[in-house]
Coordinates of C-alpha atoms in Angstrom, one line a residue:
M1 CA 112.9 309.5 212.5
R2 CA 114.3 306.8 214.7
P3 CA 117.5 305.3 213.3
L4 CA 117.4 301.8 211.9
T5 CA 118.5 299.0 214.2
N6 CA 120.4 295.8 213.3
S7 CA 117.3 293.6 214.0
P8 CA 116.5 290.6 211.7
A9 CA 113.7 292.6 210.1
T10 CA 116.0 295.5 209.4
R11 CA 118.7 293.2 207.9
L12 CA 116.0 291.6 205.7
F13 CA 114.8 295.0 204.5
T14 CA 118.4 296.0 203.7
V15 CA 119.1 292.8 201.8
T16 CA 115.9 293.3 199.8
L17 CA 116.9 296.8 198.9
L18 CA 120.3 295.6 197.8
M19 CA 118.9 292.7 195.8
T20 CA 116.4 295.0 194.0
A21 CA 119.3 297.4 193.1
V22 CA 121.4 294.5 191.8
L23 CA 118.5 293.1 189.7
A24 CA 117.8 296.5 188.3
A25 CA 121.4 297.1 187.4
C26 CA 121.4 293.7 185.6
G27 CA 118.1 294.2 183.8
G28 CA 116.5 291.7 186.1
G29 CA 112.9 292.1 187.5
S30 CA 111.8 293.9 184.3
D31 CA 111.5 293.2 180.6
A32 CA 112.9 296.6 179.9
P33 CA 116.7 297.2 180.2
A34 CA 117.8 299.5 182.9
P35 CA 119.2 302.8 181.8
T36 CA 123.0 302.9 181.6
T37 CA 125.4 305.8 181.6
P38 CA 128.2 305.4 179.0
T39 CA 131.7 305.3 180.6
T40 CA 135.0 305.8 179.0
P41 CA 137.8 303.5 180.2
T42 CA 140.6 305.3 182.0
P43 CA 143.6 305.3 179.7
E44 CA 146.6 303.4 181.0
A45 CA 149.5 305.7 182.0
T46 CA 152.6 305.5 179.8
P47 CA 155.8 304.7 181.7
V48 CA 159.1 306.2 181.1
S49 CA 160.8 302.9 181.7
L50 CA 160.5 299.5 183.5
R51 CA 162.6 297.1 185.5
L52 CA 162.1 293.4 185.8
E53 CA 161.9 291.7 189.2
K54 CA 161.4 288.0 189.8
I55 CA 158.6 287.6 192.3
G56 CA 157.7 283.9 192.0
S57 CA 158.5 280.5 190.5
Y58 CA 157.3 277.0 190.1
S59 CA 159.7 274.1 189.7
T60 CA 159.0 270.7 188.4
G61 CA 162.3 269.4 189.8
Q62 CA 163.1 268.0 186.4
Y63 CA 166.4 269.0 184.7
E64 CA 167.1 269.1 181.0
V65 CA 163.9 267.3 179.9
S66 CA 161.9 270.3 178.7
A67 CA 159.6 270.2 181.7
A68 CA 158.6 273.9 181.3
E69 CA 158.3 275.2 177.8
I70 CA 155.4 277.3 176.6
P71 CA 153.2 279.3 179.1
A72 CA 149.7 280.7 178.5
F73 CA 147.5 282.6 181.0
D74 CA 143.7 282.7 181.6
A75 CA 142.7 285.8 183.6
A76 CA 139.3 284.7 184.6
S77 CA 140.4 281.5 186.3
R78 CA 143.8 282.9 187.2
R79 CA 145.3 279.8 185.9
L80 CA 148.6 279.4 184.1
F81 CA 149.0 276.6 181.5
V82 CA 152.6 275.4 180.9
V83 CA 153.7 272.8 178.3
N84 CA 155.6 270.0 180.1
A85 CA 157.3 268.0 177.4
Q86 CA 158.7 265.6 179.9
L87 CA 155.2 264.5 180.8
G88 CA 153.8 265.1 177.3
A89 CA 151.2 267.2 178.9
V90 CA 150.3 270.7 180.2
D91 CA 150.8 271.6 183.8
V92 CA 148.0 273.8 185.2
L93 CA 149.2 276.3 187.9
D94 CA 147.1 278.4 190.2
M95 CA 148.3 282.0 189.7
G96 CA 146.0 283.6 192.3
N97 CA 149.2 284.5 194.2
P98 CA 151.8 285.2 191.5
A99 CA 154.6 285.0 194.1
S100 CA 153.7 281.3 194.7
P101 CA 152.3 279.5 191.6
T102 CA 151.0 276.1 192.6
K103 CA 150.2 273.1 190.5
I104 CA 146.6 272.1 190.6
G105 CA 146.2 269.8 187.7
A106 CA 147.3 268.8 184.2
I107 CA 145.9 268.3 180.7
D108 CA 146.8 264.9 179.4
A109 CA 146.9 264.5 175.6
T110 CA 146.8 260.7 175.6
T111 CA 143.0 260.9 176.3
V112 CA 142.7 262.5 172.8
L113 CA 145.4 260.6 170.9
A114 CA 147.1 257.5 172.3
G115 CA 150.8 257.9 173.0
A116 CA 150.6 261.6 172.1
S117 CA 152.3 264.6 173.6
I118 CA 151.6 268.3 173.7
N119 CA 153.8 270.9 171.9
S120 CA 152.1 274.2 172.5
V121 CA 149.3 275.9 174.3
A122 CA 147.3 279.1 173.8
V123 CA 144.4 280.7 175.8
H124 CA 141.5 283.0 174.8
N125 CA 138.6 284.0 177.1
G126 CA 138.6 280.9 179.1
I127 CA 139.3 278.4 176.3
V128 CA 142.6 276.5 176.2
A129 CA 143.9 275.2 172.8
V130 CA 146.7 272.7 172.7
A131 CA 148.7 271.3 169.8
I132 CA 149.0 267.5 170.1
Q133 CA 151.8 265.5 168.4
A134 CA 151.1 261.9 167.5
A135 CA 153.2 259.1 169.0
V136 CA 154.9 258.8 165.6
K137 CA 155.8 262.4 164.8
T138 CA 155.2 262.0 161.0
D139 CA 151.6 261.0 161.6
N140 CA 148.9 263.7 161.7
G141 CA 148.3 265.3 165.1
R142 CA 145.3 267.0 166.6
M143 CA 144.2 270.3 168.1
A144 CA 142.1 270.1 171.2
L145 CA 140.1 272.7 173.2
Y146 CA 139.5 272.6 177.0
R147 CA 137.6 274.8 179.4
A148 CA 140.2 276.7 181.5
S149 CA 138.1 276.7 184.7
D150 CA 137.6 272.9 185.0
L151 CA 139.8 271.4 182.2
T152 CA 136.8 269.8 180.5
L153 CA 137.6 268.6 177.0
L154 CA 135.4 270.5 174.6
G155 CA 136.4 269.0 171.3
S156 CA 139.3 268.1 169.0
V157 CA 140.1 267.9 165.4
A158 CA 142.8 266.4 163.2
V159 CA 145.6 268.6 161.9
G160 CA 148.9 268.0 160.1
A161 CA 152.1 266.2 161.2
L162 CA 154.1 267.6 164.1
P163 CA 151.8 270.5 165.1
D164 CA 154.0 272.9 166.8
M165 CA 153.0 276.5 167.8
L166 CA 149.3 277.5 167.7
T167 CA 147.5 280.8 168.3
F168 CA 144.0 282.3 168.4
T169 CA 143.0 285.1 166.1
P170 CA 142.2 288.3 168.1
D171 CA 138.4 287.7 168.0
G172 CA 138.9 284.1 169.4
N173 CA 136.9 282.5 166.5
T174 CA 139.8 280.8 164.9
V175 CA 142.9 278.8 165.9
L176 CA 145.9 278.6 163.6
V177 CA 148.3 275.7 164.0
A178 CA 151.8 275.5 162.5
N179 CA 152.2 271.9 161.3
E180 CA 156.0 271.6 161.0
G181 CA 156.0 268.3 159.1
E182 CA 159.5 267.4 160.1
P183 CA 161.0 264.2 158.5
S184 CA 161.5 261.0 160.4
D185 CA 164.9 260.8 162.1
D186 CA 166.0 258.2 159.5
Y187 CA 164.7 260.5 156.7
Q188 CA 162.5 257.8 155.2
I189 CA 159.3 259.8 155.7
D190 CA 158.9 263.5 155.1
P191 CA 155.4 264.9 155.6
E192 CA 154.4 268.2 154.0
G193 CA 154.4 271.4 156.1
S194 CA 151.1 273.2 156.4
V195 CA 149.0 275.5 158.6
S196 CA 145.7 274.4 160.0
I197 CA 143.0 277.1 160.2
I198 CA 140.2 276.0 162.5
D199 CA 136.8 277.5 163.2
V200 CA 136.4 277.1 167.0
R201 CA 133.1 278.8 167.5
N202 CA 131.4 275.4 168.1
P203 CA 134.0 273.3 170.0
A204 CA 131.9 270.2 169.6
A205 CA 132.0 270.5 165.8
L206 CA 135.4 271.9 164.9
V207 CA 136.0 272.8 161.3
E208 CA 139.6 272.6 160.0
R209 CA 140.9 273.9 156.7
K210 CA 144.5 273.5 155.7
A211 CA 146.7 276.1 154.0
T212 CA 149.3 274.0 152.1
F213 CA 152.4 274.8 150.1
T214 CA 151.7 272.3 147.2
A215 CA 150.9 275.2 144.8
F216 CA 154.6 276.2 145.2
N217 CA 156.0 272.8 144.2
S218 CA 156.5 273.9 140.6
Q219 CA 158.3 277.1 141.8
A220 CA 161.3 275.6 143.5
A221 CA 163.9 277.2 141.2
T222 CA 162.2 280.6 141.5
L223 CA 162.1 280.4 145.3
R224 CA 165.7 279.4 145.5
A225 CA 166.8 282.2 143.2
A226 CA 164.8 284.6 145.5
G227 CA 166.8 283.4 148.5
V228 CA 164.4 280.8 150.1
R229 CA 166.3 277.8 151.3
I230 CA 164.7 274.9 149.5
Y231 CA 167.4 272.2 150.0
G232 CA 166.1 268.9 151.4
P233 CA 167.8 266.4 149.1
N234 CA 164.6 264.4 148.5
A235 CA 161.9 266.9 149.2
T236 CA 159.3 268.9 147.3
V237 CA 158.8 272.5 148.2
A238 CA 155.8 271.5 150.4
Q239 CA 157.9 268.9 152.2
D240 CA 160.9 271.2 152.6
L241 CA 159.0 274.1 154.1
E242 CA 158.6 273.6 157.9
P243 CA 156.2 276.1 159.6
E244 CA 157.5 277.1 163.1
Y245 CA 155.7 280.1 164.6
I246 CA 152.6 282.2 163.7
A247 CA 151.6 285.9 164.2
V248 CA 148.3 287.3 163.2
S249 CA 147.3 290.9 162.2
A250 CA 145.2 293.0 164.5
D251 CA 142.2 292.7 162.2
G252 CA 142.5 288.9 162.1
T253 CA 142.7 288.7 158.3
T254 CA 146.4 287.9 157.7
A255 CA 148.9 285.6 159.3
W256 CA 152.6 285.3 159.0
V257 CA 154.5 282.1 159.7
T258 CA 158.2 281.6 160.3
L259 CA 159.8 279.0 158.1
Q260 CA 162.9 278.8 160.2
E261 CA 165.2 276.4 158.4
N262 CA 164.1 278.0 155.1
N263 CA 165.0 281.5 156.3
A264 CA 161.7 282.9 155.2
F265 CA 158.1 283.9 156.1
A266 CA 154.9 282.5 154.7
K267 CA 152.1 285.0 154.4
L268 CA 148.5 283.6 154.7
N269 CA 145.0 284.9 153.9
I270 CA 143.0 283.5 156.8
A271 CA 139.6 283.7 155.2
S272 CA 140.6 281.7 152.2
A273 CA 143.1 279.5 154.0
T274 CA 145.6 280.2 151.3
V275 CA 149.4 280.8 151.4
T276 CA 149.7 284.0 149.3
D277 CA 153.5 284.6 149.5
I278 CA 156.7 283.0 150.6
L279 CA 159.0 285.9 151.6
P280 CA 162.8 285.3 151.8
L281 CA 164.5 287.2 154.7
G282 CA 167.9 287.6 153.2
Y283 CA 171.3 287.3 155.0
K284 CA 173.1 289.3 157.6
D285 CA 176.6 290.5 156.5
H286 CA 179.0 289.9 159.4
G287 CA 181.7 291.7 157.5
V288 CA 180.3 295.2 158.1
A289 CA 180.5 297.3 161.2
G290 CA 177.5 296.9 163.5
N291 CA 177.1 293.2 162.6
E292 CA 180.2 291.8 164.3
L293 CA 180.2 288.5 166.1
D294 CA 182.5 286.3 168.2
A295 CA 183.2 283.2 166.0
S296 CA 185.3 281.0 168.3
D297 CA 184.8 279.1 171.6
T298 CA 188.5 278.5 172.1
E299 CA 190.2 281.8 172.6
G300 CA 191.6 281.3 176.1
G301 CA 188.9 283.2 177.8
A302 CA 189.1 286.2 175.4
I303 CA 186.0 287.8 173.9
T304 CA 186.6 288.7 170.3
I305 CA 183.6 290.5 168.7
R306 CA 184.8 291.6 165.3
T307 CA 183.8 291.8 161.7
W308 CA 184.3 288.7 159.4
P309 CA 184.1 289.6 155.7
G310 CA 182.6 286.7 153.7
V311 CA 180.6 285.4 156.7
Y312 CA 176.8 285.8 156.5
G313 CA 174.2 285.0 159.1
M314 CA 170.9 283.3 158.2
Y315 CA 168.3 285.1 160.4
Q316 CA 166.2 281.9 160.7
P317 CA 163.8 283.2 163.3
D318 CA 162.0 281.0 165.8
A319 CA 159.4 283.1 167.7
L320 CA 157.4 285.8 165.9
A321 CA 155.0 288.5 167.1
S322 CA 153.1 291.3 165.5
Y323 CA 152.1 294.9 166.4
T324 CA 150.6 297.9 164.7
V325 CA 152.1 301.4 164.4
G326 CA 150.4 304.1 162.3
G327 CA 148.0 301.5 160.8
Q328 CA 150.9 299.4 159.6
T329 CA 151.7 295.8 160.8
Y330 CA 155.2 295.1 162.0
L331 CA 156.7 291.7 162.7
V332 CA 159.2 291.1 165.5
T333 CA 161.4 288.0 165.4
A334 CA 163.9 286.3 167.7
N335 CA 166.6 285.1 165.3
E336 CA 167.7 281.8 166.9
G337 CA 168.9 279.9 163.9
D338 CA 168.5 276.2 163.3
A339 CA 170.4 273.5 161.3
R340 CA 168.8 270.4 159.9
A341 CA 170.2 267.3 161.5
W342 CA 168.3 264.2 160.4
G343 CA 170.0 260.9 161.2
E344 CA 172.7 262.4 163.3
D345 CA 172.5 259.4 165.7
N346 CA 172.3 256.9 162.9
A347 CA 175.6 255.0 162.4
A348 CA 174.5 253.9 158.9
Y349 CA 174.3 257.5 157.8
W350 CA 177.8 258.3 159.0
A351 CA 179.1 255.1 157.4
G352 CA 178.1 256.6 154.1
D353 CA 174.4 255.7 153.4
A354 CA 173.0 259.1 152.3
S355 CA 169.4 257.7 152.3
Q356 CA 169.5 257.4 156.1
G357 CA 169.7 261.1 156.9
F358 CA 170.8 264.6 156.1
V359 CA 173.1 266.8 158.3
E360 CA 174.0 270.2 157.0
E361 CA 176.2 271.5 159.8
F362 CA 180.0 271.4 159.5
R363 CA 182.9 273.3 161.1
V364 CA 184.8 275.7 158.9
K365 CA 188.2 274.1 159.7
H366 CA 186.9 270.7 158.4
L367 CA 185.3 272.1 155.4
I368 CA 188.3 273.9 154.1
N369 CA 191.1 271.5 155.1
R370 CA 193.7 271.8 152.2
N371 CA 194.1 268.0 152.4
G372 CA 190.3 267.5 151.8
W373 CA 187.7 266.2 154.2
S374 CA 188.2 262.4 153.9
G375 CA 189.7 262.4 157.4
R376 CA 186.2 263.1 158.8
A377 CA 184.7 260.1 157.0
G378 CA 182.9 257.8 159.5
D379 CA 182.9 260.6 162.1
D380 CA 181.0 263.8 161.1
L381 CA 181.4 263.9 157.3
P382 CA 177.9 264.1 155.7
P383 CA 177.7 261.6 152.8
Q384 CA 175.9 264.1 150.6
L385 CA 178.8 266.5 151.0
N386 CA 181.3 263.8 150.3
A387 CA 179.5 262.9 147.1
M388 CA 179.9 266.4 145.8
A389 CA 183.7 266.7 146.0
A390 CA 186.8 265.7 148.0
G391 CA 187.3 269.0 149.8
G392 CA 186.6 272.7 150.0
L393 CA 188.7 275.9 149.5
L394 CA 188.3 279.5 150.5
D395 CA 188.4 282.3 147.8
P396 CA 191.5 284.3 148.7
A397 CA 190.0 287.4 147.1
V398 CA 187.4 287.3 149.9
F399 CA 189.3 285.6 152.8
G400 CA 192.8 286.9 152.3
Y401 CA 192.3 289.0 155.4
C402 CA 192.7 285.9 157.6
G403 CA 195.5 284.4 155.5
A404 CA 193.8 282.4 152.7
V405 CA 195.8 281.9 149.5
A406 CA 195.1 279.9 146.4
G407 CA 194.8 276.2 147.4
N408 CA 195.4 276.9 151.1
P409 CA 193.1 278.5 153.7
M410 CA 196.2 279.1 156.0
G411 CA 195.2 281.0 159.2
C412 CA 191.5 281.1 158.4
R413 CA 191.4 277.5 159.7
D414 CA 192.8 278.5 163.1
D415 CA 190.5 278.0 166.0
A416 CA 190.9 281.6 167.1
N417 CA 189.8 282.8 163.6
L418 CA 187.0 281.0 161.6
G419 CA 188.1 277.4 162.2
R420 CA 185.6 276.6 165.0
L421 CA 182.6 278.4 163.5
N422 CA 179.6 276.1 162.6
I423 CA 178.2 276.7 159.2
T424 CA 176.1 275.1 156.5
W425 CA 178.0 273.3 153.7
T426 CA 175.0 273.5 151.5
M427 CA 175.5 277.0 150.2
G428 CA 178.3 279.6 149.6
Y429 CA 180.3 277.7 147.0
R430 CA 180.6 278.8 143.4
T431 CA 178.2 277.2 140.9
N432 CA 177.9 276.8 137.2
P433 CA 175.1 278.5 135.2
D434 CA 173.0 275.3 135.6
G435 CA 173.4 275.4 139.4
S436 CA 175.8 272.6 139.6
P437 CA 179.0 273.0 141.8
M438 CA 181.9 274.6 140.0
M439 CA 185.0 272.5 140.4
F440 CA 188.5 273.5 141.2
T441 CA 191.8 271.7 141.6
A442 CA 193.5 271.3 145.0
A443 CA 195.7 274.2 143.9
G444 CA 192.6 276.5 143.6
V445 CA 192.5 276.5 139.8
Q446 CA 189.1 276.3 138.1
D447 CA 188.9 273.0 136.3
P448 CA 185.9 270.8 135.4
T449 CA 188.0 267.7 136.3
G450 CA 188.9 269.1 139.7
N451 CA 187.5 267.8 143.0
R452 CA 187.3 270.9 145.2
L453 CA 184.5 273.3 146.0
M454 CA 185.4 277.0 146.1
Y455 CA 183.6 278.9 148.9
D456 CA 183.4 282.7 148.6
R457 CA 180.8 282.9 151.3
L458 CA 180.2 281.1 154.6
Y459 CA 176.7 281.0 156.1
S460 CA 176.3 280.7 159.9
Y461 CA 173.1 279.9 161.8
G462 CA 170.9 282.7 163.3
G463 CA 171.3 286.4 163.4
R464 CA 172.3 286.5 167.1
S465 CA 169.8 289.3 167.2
F466 CA 166.1 290.3 167.1
S467 CA 164.6 292.0 164.1
I468 CA 161.6 294.1 163.1
W469 CA 160.1 293.5 159.6
N470 CA 157.3 295.1 157.6
A471 CA 154.3 293.1 156.4
N472 CA 156.0 292.1 153.2
G473 CA 159.2 290.7 154.9
G474 CA 161.3 293.8 154.4
L475 CA 163.9 294.4 157.1
V476 CA 163.0 297.6 159.1
W477 CA 165.5 297.2 161.9
D478 CA 167.9 294.6 163.4
S479 CA 169.8 294.7 166.6
G480 CA 173.0 293.8 164.8
A481 CA 175.8 292.9 167.2
E482 CA 174.1 294.7 170.1
V483 CA 173.2 291.6 172.1
E484 CA 176.7 290.1 172.2
K485 CA 178.3 293.5 172.8
F486 CA 176.0 294.2 175.7
L487 CA 176.7 290.8 177.2
A488 CA 180.4 291.5 177.0
S489 CA 180.0 295.0 178.5
P490 CA 180.5 296.0 182.2
E491 CA 177.0 297.4 182.1
C492 CA 175.5 293.8 181.9
M493 CA 175.0 291.9 185.2
L494 CA 173.7 288.4 185.9
G495 CA 171.7 286.8 188.7
Q496 CA 168.5 287.8 190.4
A497 CA 170.5 290.3 192.5
R498 CA 172.2 291.6 189.4
N499 CA 175.7 291.2 191.0
I500 CA 177.6 288.9 188.6
P501 CA 179.4 290.4 185.6
C502 CA 178.0 289.0 182.3
A503 CA 181.4 289.2 180.7
D504 CA 182.7 286.6 183.1
F505 CA 180.3 284.0 181.5
F506 CA 179.9 285.5 178.1
N507 CA 178.1 283.2 175.6
S508 CA 177.8 280.4 178.2
G509 CA 175.6 277.3 177.5
H510 CA 172.4 276.8 179.5
N511 CA 173.5 273.3 180.6
E512 CA 177.1 274.0 181.5
G513 CA 179.0 275.4 184.5
N514 CA 181.9 277.8 184.2
A515 CA 181.6 277.7 180.4
K516 CA 182.5 281.2 179.2
D517 CA 182.5 281.5 175.4
S518 CA 181.3 278.0 174.8
R519 CA 178.5 279.0 172.4
S520 CA 180.4 281.5 170.3
D521 CA 181.2 279.0 167.6
A522 CA 177.5 278.1 167.3
K523 CA 174.7 280.6 167.6
G524 CA 175.9 282.8 170.4
P525 CA 173.3 283.7 173.0
E526 CA 170.5 282.4 170.7
P527 CA 167.5 284.8 171.0
E528 CA 164.6 282.3 170.8
G529 CA 161.4 283.4 172.6
I530 CA 159.6 286.7 172.2
A531 CA 156.5 288.4 173.7
L532 CA 155.2 291.9 173.2
G533 CA 153.4 294.0 175.7
Q534 CA 151.7 297.4 175.4
I535 CA 151.7 299.7 178.4
G536 CA 150.0 303.0 177.8
N537 CA 151.3 304.3 174.5
K538 CA 154.5 302.2 174.5
T539 CA 155.1 298.7 173.1
F540 CA 157.8 296.6 174.7
A541 CA 159.5 293.5 173.4
F542 CA 160.7 290.8 175.7
I543 CA 163.3 288.6 174.2
G544 CA 164.5 285.3 175.8
L545 CA 168.1 284.3 175.2
E546 CA 168.0 280.5 175.1
R547 CA 171.7 279.7 175.8
M548 CA 172.9 282.6 177.8
G549 CA 169.6 282.9 179.5
G550 CA 167.7 285.9 180.8
V551 CA 165.2 288.3 179.2
L552 CA 166.1 291.5 177.3
V553 CA 163.6 294.3 177.2
Y554 CA 163.4 296.8 174.4
D555 CA 161.1 299.7 173.8
I556 CA 160.0 299.1 170.2
T557 CA 157.3 301.9 170.0
T558 CA 159.2 303.4 167.1
P559 CA 160.0 300.4 164.8
T560 CA 163.0 302.0 163.3
A561 CA 164.6 303.0 166.6
P562 CA 164.2 300.4 169.4
V563 CA 165.9 301.2 172.7
R564 CA 167.2 298.7 175.2
V565 CA 165.4 299.1 178.6
D566 CA 166.5 296.2 180.8
Y567 CA 168.0 292.7 181.1
L568 CA 167.3 290.2 183.9
N569 CA 169.0 286.8 184.1
T570 CA 167.7 284.8 187.0
R571 CA 170.5 282.1 186.8
N572 CA 172.2 282.7 190.1
E573 CA 175.1 280.2 190.1
W574 CA 177.4 280.0 187.0
V575 CA 180.4 277.9 188.1
T576 CA 178.9 274.6 189.2
Q577 CA 177.6 272.2 186.5
P578 CA 173.8 272.3 186.7
S579 CA 171.9 269.1 187.7
A580 CA 168.6 268.1 189.1
A581 CA 170.2 268.1 192.5
N582 CA 171.2 271.8 192.5
L583 CA 168.4 273.5 190.5
A584 CA 167.2 275.5 193.5
T585 CA 170.7 277.0 193.8
V586 CA 171.5 277.4 190.1
G587 CA 168.2 279.1 189.1
D588 CA 166.4 279.4 185.8
L589 CA 168.0 277.9 182.7
G590 CA 167.0 278.0 179.0
P591 CA 164.1 280.4 178.6
E592 CA 161.8 279.0 175.8
G593 CA 158.3 280.6 175.9
L594 CA 157.2 283.9 177.3
V595 CA 153.8 285.5 177.9
F596 CA 153.0 289.1 178.9
I597 CA 150.1 289.7 181.3
P598 CA 148.9 293.3 181.4
A599 CA 148.0 294.9 184.6
S600 CA 144.3 294.9 183.8
R601 CA 144.4 291.1 183.7
S602 CA 147.1 290.4 186.3
P603 CA 146.2 288.6 189.6
N604 CA 148.1 291.3 191.5
G605 CA 147.2 294.3 189.4
R606 CA 150.8 294.7 188.2
P607 CA 152.0 293.8 184.7
L608 CA 153.8 290.5 184.7
L609 CA 156.0 288.4 182.4
V610 CA 155.9 284.6 182.7
V611 CA 158.8 282.6 181.4
G612 CA 159.0 278.9 180.8
N613 CA 162.6 277.7 181.3
E614 CA 162.9 274.4 179.5
V615 CA 166.3 273.3 180.8
S616 CA 165.7 274.0 184.5
G617 CA 162.0 272.9 184.3
T618 CA 161.0 276.1 186.1
T619 CA 158.3 278.6 185.4
S620 CA 159.3 282.1 186.6
V621 CA 157.1 285.1 187.3
L622 CA 158.6 288.4 186.6
Q623 CA 157.0 291.7 187.7
L624 CA 157.4 294.8 185.6
N625 CA 158.1 297.7 188.0
L626 CA 157.2 300.8 186.0
S627 CA 158.7 304.2 186.4
Y628 CA 156.9 307.4 185.4

């Protein structure tokens, strides 16, 4: 037979054959489906380890205005959606080339709700969900859906006040929104916290059901006794609980919600839109080995990570994620910590009008001054605290190790000891059987006519750690002091080139230059964001450290025995004070949200981690280089 030539007739014949084959493969050209051969997906290989590498970045050029917060990725359109709080919108980035993300558009919430802004974004199979906060944060917000490929608005629905984080269930049929319900800054309005559960199968007719906490209003005393922090001075339980972050079980039936300020989880039945449990998380004992912390920011450059008997950490997780091992759900939390500070910029509050706010944070040295706290009046003395007593004392039976004696905290007030540590004044003092404060004299003698509180516990903010919990809120594993100890070790290196000793800038702030140890008195490195990624048979946790910066990677395949794998901090300049003018030199600051992109959905075929850095306004693309 004569070979086929490249004539027009030959080309037409070839195209016709190809089209016929394509139609047959798709079931076209016939009413009967084409026969198919079942295939088994090739299992993904399991790596021994991984190493992060920054391969790309997008910068808004905006400094310290939260211009890059929460990222979400759509694989089909290869688009990245990043919450830009500075614009009150979502930046849309083309991720076709992960080494060079490019802005191609934006989602503007004001077309849905006048004066509104966007707090969070999530993506599922080409649908983008956004949480929209009203211009007045105590008003109800909205959740809106957009098509990822062309940003068409598909529908929106009213939700609760201050909708924060939102997420899809695994099947994509439902969106859950954490309605934080935070009070107004002057504490005159306090909406209830809630979780919106929205059927999104028909975007043009969204159906919202609200899981509320009103059924727990009569259980305030029981919840407090169990360890849930219900302490807003004018709040019901439903007003006091402030949903922050949501994780959903693999089967889509159950959700868990962090109640950050309350140091608890809420557990939800999604089908019935019901809060079934409020689970207290307990407290971290910084007095035992393994839970040490650095408590001072004024030690002359020293790093002092040690035990502090009588000091307890409130886990107060921000971000939350779930995964399954052996048929059991486990929850992973970044234990950032958060203090309530309503009215902190209101002069009337500090002048003594307790109705104008509520600030719970106070330094130890001011709380336990033997002369009382009147010297802080008009400065940082909360009126609610001042109304309770004239001063605070430390129990010498607990705090004798740092010098406390009856009526005098002595060396415990020193800046190099506990003096600089920020704590909550709302708990830790002795109480009477009815819950009222037990009074002592200035000499430390119990006396109903006294005017001093006796603290035998001090509670600081956050765990300076990440934790793994079971489905009922039981602690399975906590990183203890490992994060701070690692940052102080010679093993830890900073910068994209990994050539700057972490210890030189231990516990630095994300908006400071040359600020070693500046965050030790507060919440340390502040683990805040978390993302999980499964590669082969292993599950990895990626934890963003908000203040110190960078991303820690742990292999959490075995929930009871996580192993640190890597740490990359892409801040490259640590001495100069960051500003909008030097962002390109300084690098990434303040990681907030993280999203893992598996290799099967990645634009370059490699697993990626995208990080929104709120302080530097940059979105960084990190590649996971796997070793086998």
